[in-house]
Every structure is written in C-alpha cells, then in structure tokens.
Coordinates of C-alpha atoms in Angstrom, one line a residue:
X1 CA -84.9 72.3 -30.6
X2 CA -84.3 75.4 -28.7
X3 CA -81.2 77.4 -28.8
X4 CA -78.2 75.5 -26.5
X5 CA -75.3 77.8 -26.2
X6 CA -72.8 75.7 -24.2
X7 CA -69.7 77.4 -23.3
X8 CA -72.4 79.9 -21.6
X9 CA -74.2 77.3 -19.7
X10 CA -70.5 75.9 -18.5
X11 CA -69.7 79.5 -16.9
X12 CA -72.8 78.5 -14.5
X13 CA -71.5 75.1 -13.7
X14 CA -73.0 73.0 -16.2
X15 CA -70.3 69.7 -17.6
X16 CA -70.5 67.2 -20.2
X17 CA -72.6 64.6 -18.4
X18 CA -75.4 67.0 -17.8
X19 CA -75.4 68.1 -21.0
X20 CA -75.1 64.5 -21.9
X21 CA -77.8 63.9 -20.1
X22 CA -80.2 66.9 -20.8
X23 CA -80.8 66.0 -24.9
X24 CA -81.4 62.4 -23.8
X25 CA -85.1 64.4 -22.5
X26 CA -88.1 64.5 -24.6
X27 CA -88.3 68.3 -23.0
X28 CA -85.0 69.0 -24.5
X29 CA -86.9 69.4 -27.8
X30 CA -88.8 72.2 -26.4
X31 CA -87.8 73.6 -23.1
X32 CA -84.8 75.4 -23.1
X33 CA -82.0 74.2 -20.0
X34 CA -81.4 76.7 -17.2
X35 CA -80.4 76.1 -13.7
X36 CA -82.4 77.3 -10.6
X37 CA -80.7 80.0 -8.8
X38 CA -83.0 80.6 -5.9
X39 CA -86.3 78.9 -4.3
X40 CA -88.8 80.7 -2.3
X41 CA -92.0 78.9 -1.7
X42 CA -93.8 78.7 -4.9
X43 CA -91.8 80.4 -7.2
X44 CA -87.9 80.2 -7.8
X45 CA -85.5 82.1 -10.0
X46 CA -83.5 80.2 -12.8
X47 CA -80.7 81.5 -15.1
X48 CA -79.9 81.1 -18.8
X49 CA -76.2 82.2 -18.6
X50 CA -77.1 85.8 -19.6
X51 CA -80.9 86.6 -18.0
X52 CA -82.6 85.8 -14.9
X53 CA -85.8 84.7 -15.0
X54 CA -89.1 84.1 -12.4
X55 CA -91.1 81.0 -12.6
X56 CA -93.3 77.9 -11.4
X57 CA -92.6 74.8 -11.1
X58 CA -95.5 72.4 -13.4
X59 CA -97.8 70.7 -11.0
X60 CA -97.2 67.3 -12.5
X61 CA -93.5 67.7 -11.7
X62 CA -94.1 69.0 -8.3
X63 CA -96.3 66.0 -7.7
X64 CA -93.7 63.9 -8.9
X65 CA -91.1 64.8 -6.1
X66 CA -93.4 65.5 -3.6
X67 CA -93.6 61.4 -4.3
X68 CA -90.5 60.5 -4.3
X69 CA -90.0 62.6 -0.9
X70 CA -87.9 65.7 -2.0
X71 CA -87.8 69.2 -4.4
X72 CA -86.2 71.0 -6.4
X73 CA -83.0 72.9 -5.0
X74 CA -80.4 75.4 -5.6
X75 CA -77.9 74.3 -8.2
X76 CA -80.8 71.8 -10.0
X77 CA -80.4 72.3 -13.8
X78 CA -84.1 72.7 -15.3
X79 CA -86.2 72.2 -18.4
X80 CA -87.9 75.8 -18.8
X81 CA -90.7 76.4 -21.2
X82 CA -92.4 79.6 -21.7
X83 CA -96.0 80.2 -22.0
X84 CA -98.1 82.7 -24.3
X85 CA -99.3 84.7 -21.1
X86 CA -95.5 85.2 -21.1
X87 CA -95.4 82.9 -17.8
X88 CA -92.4 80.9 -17.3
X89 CA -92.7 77.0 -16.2
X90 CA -90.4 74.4 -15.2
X91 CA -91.0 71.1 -16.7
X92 CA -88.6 68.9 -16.2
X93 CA -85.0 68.4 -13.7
X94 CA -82.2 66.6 -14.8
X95 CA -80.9 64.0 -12.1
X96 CA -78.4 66.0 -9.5
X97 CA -74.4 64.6 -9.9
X98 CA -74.7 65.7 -5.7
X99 CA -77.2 66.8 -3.7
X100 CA -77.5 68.0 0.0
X101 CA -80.2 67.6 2.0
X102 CA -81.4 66.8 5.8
X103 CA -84.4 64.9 7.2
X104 CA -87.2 66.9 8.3
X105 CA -88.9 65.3 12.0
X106 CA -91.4 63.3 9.6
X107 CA -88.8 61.6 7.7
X108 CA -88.8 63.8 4.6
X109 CA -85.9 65.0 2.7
X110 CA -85.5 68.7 3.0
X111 CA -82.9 69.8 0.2
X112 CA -80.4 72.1 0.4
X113 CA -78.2 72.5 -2.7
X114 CA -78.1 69.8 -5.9
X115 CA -74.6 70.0 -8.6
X116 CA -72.6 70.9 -5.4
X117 CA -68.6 70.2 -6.6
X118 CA -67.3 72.0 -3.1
X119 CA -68.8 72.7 0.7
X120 CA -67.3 75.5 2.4
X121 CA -68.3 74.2 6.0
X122 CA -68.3 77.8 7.8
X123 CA -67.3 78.5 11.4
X124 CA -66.3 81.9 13.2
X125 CA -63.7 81.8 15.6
X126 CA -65.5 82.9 18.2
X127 CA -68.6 82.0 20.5
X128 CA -70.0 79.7 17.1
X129 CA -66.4 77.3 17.8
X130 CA -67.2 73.4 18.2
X131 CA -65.4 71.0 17.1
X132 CA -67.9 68.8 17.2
X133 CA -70.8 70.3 14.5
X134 CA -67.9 70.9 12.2
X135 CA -66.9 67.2 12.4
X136 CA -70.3 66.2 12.1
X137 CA -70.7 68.9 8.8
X138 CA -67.8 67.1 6.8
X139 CA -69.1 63.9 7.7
X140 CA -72.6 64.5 6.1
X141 CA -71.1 66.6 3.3
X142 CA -68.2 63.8 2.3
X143 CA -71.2 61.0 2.6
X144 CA -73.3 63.1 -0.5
X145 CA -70.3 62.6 -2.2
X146 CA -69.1 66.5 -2.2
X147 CA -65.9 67.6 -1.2
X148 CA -65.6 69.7 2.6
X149 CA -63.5 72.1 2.9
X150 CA -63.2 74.0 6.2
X151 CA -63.0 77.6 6.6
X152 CA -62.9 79.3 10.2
X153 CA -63.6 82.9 10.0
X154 CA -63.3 86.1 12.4
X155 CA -59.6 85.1 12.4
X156 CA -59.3 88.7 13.5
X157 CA -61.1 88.5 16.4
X158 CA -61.1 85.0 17.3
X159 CA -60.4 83.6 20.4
X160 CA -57.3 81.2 21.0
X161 CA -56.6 81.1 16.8
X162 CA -53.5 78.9 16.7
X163 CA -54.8 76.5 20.5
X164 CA -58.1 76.0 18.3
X165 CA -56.2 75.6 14.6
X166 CA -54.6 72.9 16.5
X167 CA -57.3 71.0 18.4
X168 CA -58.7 70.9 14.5
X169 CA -55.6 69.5 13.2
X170 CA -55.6 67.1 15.7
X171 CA -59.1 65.9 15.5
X172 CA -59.8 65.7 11.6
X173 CA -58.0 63.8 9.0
X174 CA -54.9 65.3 7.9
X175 CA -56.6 65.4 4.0
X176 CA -59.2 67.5 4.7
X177 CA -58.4 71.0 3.7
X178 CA -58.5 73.7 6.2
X179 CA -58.4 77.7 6.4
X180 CA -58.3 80.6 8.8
X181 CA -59.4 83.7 7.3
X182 CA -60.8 87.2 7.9
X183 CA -64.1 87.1 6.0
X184 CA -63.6 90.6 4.7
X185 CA -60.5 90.4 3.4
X186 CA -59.8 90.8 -0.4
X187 CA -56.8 88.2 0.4
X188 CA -59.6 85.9 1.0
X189 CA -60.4 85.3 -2.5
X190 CA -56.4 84.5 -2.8
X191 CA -56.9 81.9 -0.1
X192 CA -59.8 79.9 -1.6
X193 CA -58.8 80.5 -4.9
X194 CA -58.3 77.1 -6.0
X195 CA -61.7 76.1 -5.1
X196 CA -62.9 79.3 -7.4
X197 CA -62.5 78.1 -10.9
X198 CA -64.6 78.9 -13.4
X199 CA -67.6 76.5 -13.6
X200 CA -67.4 75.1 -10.3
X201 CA -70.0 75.2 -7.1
X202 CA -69.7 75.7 -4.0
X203 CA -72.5 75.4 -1.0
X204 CA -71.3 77.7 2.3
X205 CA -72.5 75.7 5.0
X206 CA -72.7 76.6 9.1
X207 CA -74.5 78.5 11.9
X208 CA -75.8 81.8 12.0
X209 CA -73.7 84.1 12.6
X210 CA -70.8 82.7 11.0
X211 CA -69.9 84.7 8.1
X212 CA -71.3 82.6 5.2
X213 CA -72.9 85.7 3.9
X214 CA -69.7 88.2 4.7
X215 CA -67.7 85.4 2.7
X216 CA -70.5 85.6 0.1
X217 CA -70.0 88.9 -0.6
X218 CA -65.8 88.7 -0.2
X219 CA -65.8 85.8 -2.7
X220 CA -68.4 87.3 -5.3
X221 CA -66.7 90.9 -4.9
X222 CA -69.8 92.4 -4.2
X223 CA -72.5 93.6 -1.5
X224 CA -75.1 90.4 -2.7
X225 CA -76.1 89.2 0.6
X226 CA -77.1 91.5 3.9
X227 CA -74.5 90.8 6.9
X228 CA -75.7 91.8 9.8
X229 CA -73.8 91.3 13.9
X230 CA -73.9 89.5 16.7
X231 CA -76.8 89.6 19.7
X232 CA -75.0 91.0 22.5
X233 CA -75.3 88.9 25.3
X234 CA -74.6 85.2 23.9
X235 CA -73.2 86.2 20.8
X236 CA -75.1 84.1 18.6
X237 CA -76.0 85.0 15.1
X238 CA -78.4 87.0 13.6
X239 CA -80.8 85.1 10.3
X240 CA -80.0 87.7 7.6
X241 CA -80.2 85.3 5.0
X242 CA -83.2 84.0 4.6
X243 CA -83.3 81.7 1.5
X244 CA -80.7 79.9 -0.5
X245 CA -79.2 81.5 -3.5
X246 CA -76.8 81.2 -6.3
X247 CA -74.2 84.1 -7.6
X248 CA -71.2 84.3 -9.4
X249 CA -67.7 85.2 -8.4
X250 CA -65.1 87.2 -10.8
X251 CA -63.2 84.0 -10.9
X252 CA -66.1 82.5 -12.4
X253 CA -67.3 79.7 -10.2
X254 CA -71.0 79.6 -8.3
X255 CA -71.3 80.2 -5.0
X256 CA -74.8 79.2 -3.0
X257 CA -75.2 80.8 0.6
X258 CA -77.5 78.9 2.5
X259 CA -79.4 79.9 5.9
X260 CA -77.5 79.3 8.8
X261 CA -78.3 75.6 9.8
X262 CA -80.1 75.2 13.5
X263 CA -79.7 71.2 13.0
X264 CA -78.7 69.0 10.1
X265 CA -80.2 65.4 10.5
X266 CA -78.1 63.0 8.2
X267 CA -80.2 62.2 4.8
X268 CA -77.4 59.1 4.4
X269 CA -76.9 55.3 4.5
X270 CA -75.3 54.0 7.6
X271 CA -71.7 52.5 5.2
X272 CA -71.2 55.6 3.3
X273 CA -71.2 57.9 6.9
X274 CA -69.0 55.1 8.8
X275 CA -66.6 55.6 5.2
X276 CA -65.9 59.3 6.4
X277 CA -64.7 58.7 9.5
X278 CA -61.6 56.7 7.9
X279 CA -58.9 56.9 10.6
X280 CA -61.8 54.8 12.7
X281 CA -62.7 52.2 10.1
X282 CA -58.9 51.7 9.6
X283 CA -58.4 51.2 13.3
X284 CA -61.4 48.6 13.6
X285 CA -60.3 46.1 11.1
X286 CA -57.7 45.1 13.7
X287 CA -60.3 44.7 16.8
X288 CA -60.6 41.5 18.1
X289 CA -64.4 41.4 17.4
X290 CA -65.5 41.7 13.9
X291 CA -68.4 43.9 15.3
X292 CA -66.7 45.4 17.8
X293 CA -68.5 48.7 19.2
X294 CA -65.6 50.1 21.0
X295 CA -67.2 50.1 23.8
X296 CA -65.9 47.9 26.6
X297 CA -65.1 45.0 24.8
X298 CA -61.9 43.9 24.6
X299 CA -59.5 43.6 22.4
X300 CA -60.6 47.3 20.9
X301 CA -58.1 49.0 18.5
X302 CA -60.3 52.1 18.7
X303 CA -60.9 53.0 21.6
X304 CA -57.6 54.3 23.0
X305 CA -56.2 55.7 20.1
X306 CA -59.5 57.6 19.1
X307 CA -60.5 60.9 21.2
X308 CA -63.5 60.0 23.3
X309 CA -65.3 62.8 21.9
X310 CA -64.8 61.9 18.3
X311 CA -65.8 58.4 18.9
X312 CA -69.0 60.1 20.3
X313 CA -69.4 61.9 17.8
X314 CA -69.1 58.9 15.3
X315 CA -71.7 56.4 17.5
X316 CA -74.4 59.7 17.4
X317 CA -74.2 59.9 13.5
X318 CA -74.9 56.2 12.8
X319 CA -77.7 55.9 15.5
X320 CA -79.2 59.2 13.9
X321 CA -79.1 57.3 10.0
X322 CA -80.3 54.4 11.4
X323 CA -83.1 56.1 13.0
X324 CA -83.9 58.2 10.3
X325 CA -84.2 54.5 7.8
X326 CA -86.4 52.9 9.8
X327 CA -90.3 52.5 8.6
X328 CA -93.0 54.0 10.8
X329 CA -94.0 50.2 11.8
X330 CA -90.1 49.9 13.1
X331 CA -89.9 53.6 14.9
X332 CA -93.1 52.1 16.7
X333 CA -91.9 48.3 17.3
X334 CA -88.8 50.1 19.0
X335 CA -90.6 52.8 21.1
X336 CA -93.0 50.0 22.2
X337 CA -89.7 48.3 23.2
X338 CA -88.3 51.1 25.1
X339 CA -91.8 51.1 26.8
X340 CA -91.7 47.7 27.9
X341 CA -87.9 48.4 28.9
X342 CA -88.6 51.6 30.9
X343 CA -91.9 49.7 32.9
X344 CA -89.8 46.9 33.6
X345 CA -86.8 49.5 35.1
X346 CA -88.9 50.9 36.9
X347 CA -91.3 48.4 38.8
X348 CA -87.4 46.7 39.6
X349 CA -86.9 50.7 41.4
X350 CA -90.0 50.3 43.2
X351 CA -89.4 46.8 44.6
X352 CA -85.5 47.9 45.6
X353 CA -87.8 50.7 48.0
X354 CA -90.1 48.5 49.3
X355 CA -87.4 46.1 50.6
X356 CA -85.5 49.0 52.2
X357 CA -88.7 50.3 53.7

C-alpha cells in the first residue's frame, strides 16, 4: 500500500469518511489519494498535501462518467498512479460528500466544485445587485446539501448599502448568514473567519465582476488569482478567471474560485429545491388546497404574506427542475402540446377578425 500521511491530507479538506471510504478501493493498494485542485480540458492539477502534481484522467474512468452524465471537479479526492514514462494518471474518484453542478442545454451535468462544506455566494454592491439571482444561488447551493453563506462586496463603493442590507434581510430567511465587506480588506479574513477553519472548503460563487477573485486573494493572503475592473459603460464584469481552482488560506481551509456564472440551471429534484424555500412550505401547509399554487385560488396562505417577487422566483425554480427531469420523449410530448395549444389560440384570433370584418 502506498504511503497515507493523514493529518496532511486533512489540512486539504480530507475527513474520516473519505478516508473511510478511500481503503475500501482496490486502487488504494496502489494509487496513492490526492485531490484535484484544478481542471482544464484534458489535464488537471491534483495535490498530495506537500507537491502539486500534472496529470490525465484514465480513459476507462473518463468513459465511466462521461456515462453516468458528469466529470471530475474541483475538490474530487483522486486515486493517482504514476507511470514509468514518469506520467501521472488518475484512476479512480471517491464518491463526492457534495457536489455542485448545473445542466448544460442538452440535459448534461456540468460540475462545478465536489467536497464543498461552504458556498460563499458573491455579489458587489453595485451595478451586479439582484436580489433575485442571489435567492436563486442559495436555493441551488442549500438543495446540494452545502451550506450558503452571502457575502456582498464593494461595500465601499456600493450603492444604497444599508436600503439594499435591508431589502436582503427582508427577503431571505433570517438563518442564512449574511456579510457586507470590502473585498480588499485584511479585516475581511476577521469577518469570514469562522467559515476559515483549517480543513474546510469553500466554493465562491457569482457573476463576473463581483470580487470572487479580489476575495480569493484577501482570504488566501496572497496575489493567486488576476482581478481585473469594470467595463465602463454598463459596469459589468470582466472574465479574469478562467477556470476553477483550489488554494489554501493561512487559516488553513480551501478555497475554490470559480468563473463568474452567466446562468446556473438547477441540477436538483423538485422536493429538495421547494425544502429551501422554508418560510413558503411552512405557509402552505395551512392553504385550503392541498396543492394549492398560490395563484388565485382561494383560501391561499401564501400569497399575501410572501413578496410577489420571491414567490416568482420560487414557481421559476421548480418549472426549471422539472424541465430539466423530463426524458427527450416528454420535452417532445409537451412541445407538441404547446403546438397544438398555440394553433388552436390562434385560428380562435383569426375567427374573432373575421367576425369583426
């Protein structure tokens, strides 16, 4: 069996149950554990604890995800194997405790970070504000079964702080953790500090533009990611970060920056998302109909205590999941519908003009 130096391994996030579950592996008798710090294309970077190392992913293994409709990801743990020509290749991955990923427009699983313990859901204070797509981020986070915690940056030049602090507070439940902060600030690392213990991971989640890569370098106490403005004009971000990687903060947990996200389709059943929206599944188990859409039926216990936009918000997410479950026979069954519907709509138009002619 290859050398397993635990306590080293546990500085880069690994726990008991992984390592519970890596030496129940076959590979474990010859590979040696590591976790993947970065992916680009064909090739990805994993780490040992001590050394970084470049290497391939075995063709049988990629074959075997590409079936079951995903890859690997940042914060995977590995079964690495070196080979004479000095080549290293991965061989096996141990089953993710979390995992974050969207759907792709054909249905596929596109991952974004596995052995996640925290999301830092991202969001300047400034032209990159909505309420909305931050709502939407700690539902999808909170249905993987990671943790969201919200951070606003550009507190320093932000627009309307405390009006917008408080439109938040208003809108998302009261347990959800939420912080203002100037992104370069040393104090920062104060600030998030208890979600920087040694041996934990955290995903920075959110638009371009936002900071993740300004709080990247804050949190890790080093220059490790290139920041880069604001397009005049629109504000929007700039893509300085263009893959997802892991690195290490003084207070020794892992921290992944991740692109800035243009769209996140939910990779998640329908139950688990409608389980993060609590304050509305509270509310509905005292409608009058037991599958009351709150909507216009009567009787509704949601409707006029939730914000109109939040309930919005909420319908969206579940048509999106159930949309993104359905087989290719049902997305056509229900476009053929919509077909029929649409025809029918408007040969009705036509006949209301011929009468008025």
């Amino acid at each position: 069996m290859n050398e397993f130096d635990f306590e080293t391994l546990c500085a880069i996030g690994l726990n008991h149950n992984l390592a519970t579950q890596w030496f129940s592996l076959p590979q474990a008798e010859t590979c040696s554990l590591m976790r993947v710090i970065e992916v680009q294309r064909d090739w990805l970077h994993v780490h040992d604890g001590h050394t970084e190392y470049a290497g391939r992913v075995l063709p049988a293994l990629s074959a075997e995800l590409y079936a079951a409709g995903t890859g690997l990801a940042v914060g995977d743990w590995v079964g690495v194997k070196a080979q004479p020509q000095g080549e290293w290749w991965v061989h096996c991955q141990l089953a993710p405790q979390s995992h974050l990923a969207r759907r792709a427009n054909d249905g596929r699983r596109q991952p974004l970070a596995s052995n996640i313990d925290t999301a830092l859901l991202v969001m300047g204070l400034d032209h990159d504000f909505n309420l909305r797509r931050i709502e939407r981020y700690l539902a999808l986070v909170q249905a993987a079964g990671v943790m969201g915690v919200v951070v606003f940056t550009k507190v320093d030049i932000g627009h309307e702080v405390e009006a917008r602090m408080a439109q938040l507070h208003e809108r998302l439940p009261r347990n959800v953790p939420t912080y203002a902060v100037n992104a370069l600030a040393l104090a920062t690392q104060q600030e998030l500090a208890p979600w920087l213990g040694r041996g934990q991971t955290l995903v920075l989640l959110g638009s371009s533009g936002a900071g993740k890569s300004t709080l990247t370098n804050t949190l890790s106490g080093s220059s490790v990611q290139q920041t880069g403005g604001l397009r005049q004009g629109d504000g929007r971000g700039r893509h300085t970060t263009t893959a997802r990687s892991l690195h290490l903060c003084p207070e020794g947990a892992c921290i992944i920056d991740t692109p800035g996200l243009r769209t996140w389709r939910p990779d998640a059943d329908a139950d688990s998302l409608a389980a993060t929206f609590e304050d509305i599944e509270a509310l509905a188990q005292h409608c009058h109909f037991r599958d009351c859409q709150h909507g216009d039926e009567p009787g509704c216990a949601v409707r006029d205590v939730i914000p109109a936009d939040r309930l919005l918000n909420y319908h969206k997410l579940l048509r999106e999941v159930r949309r993104s479950q359905q087989t290719p026979l049902e997305r056509k069954a229900q476009q053929a519908k919509w077909k029929v519907i649409g025809k029918a709509g408007k040969q009705r138009n036509q006949e209301k003009r011929r009468g008025n002619l």
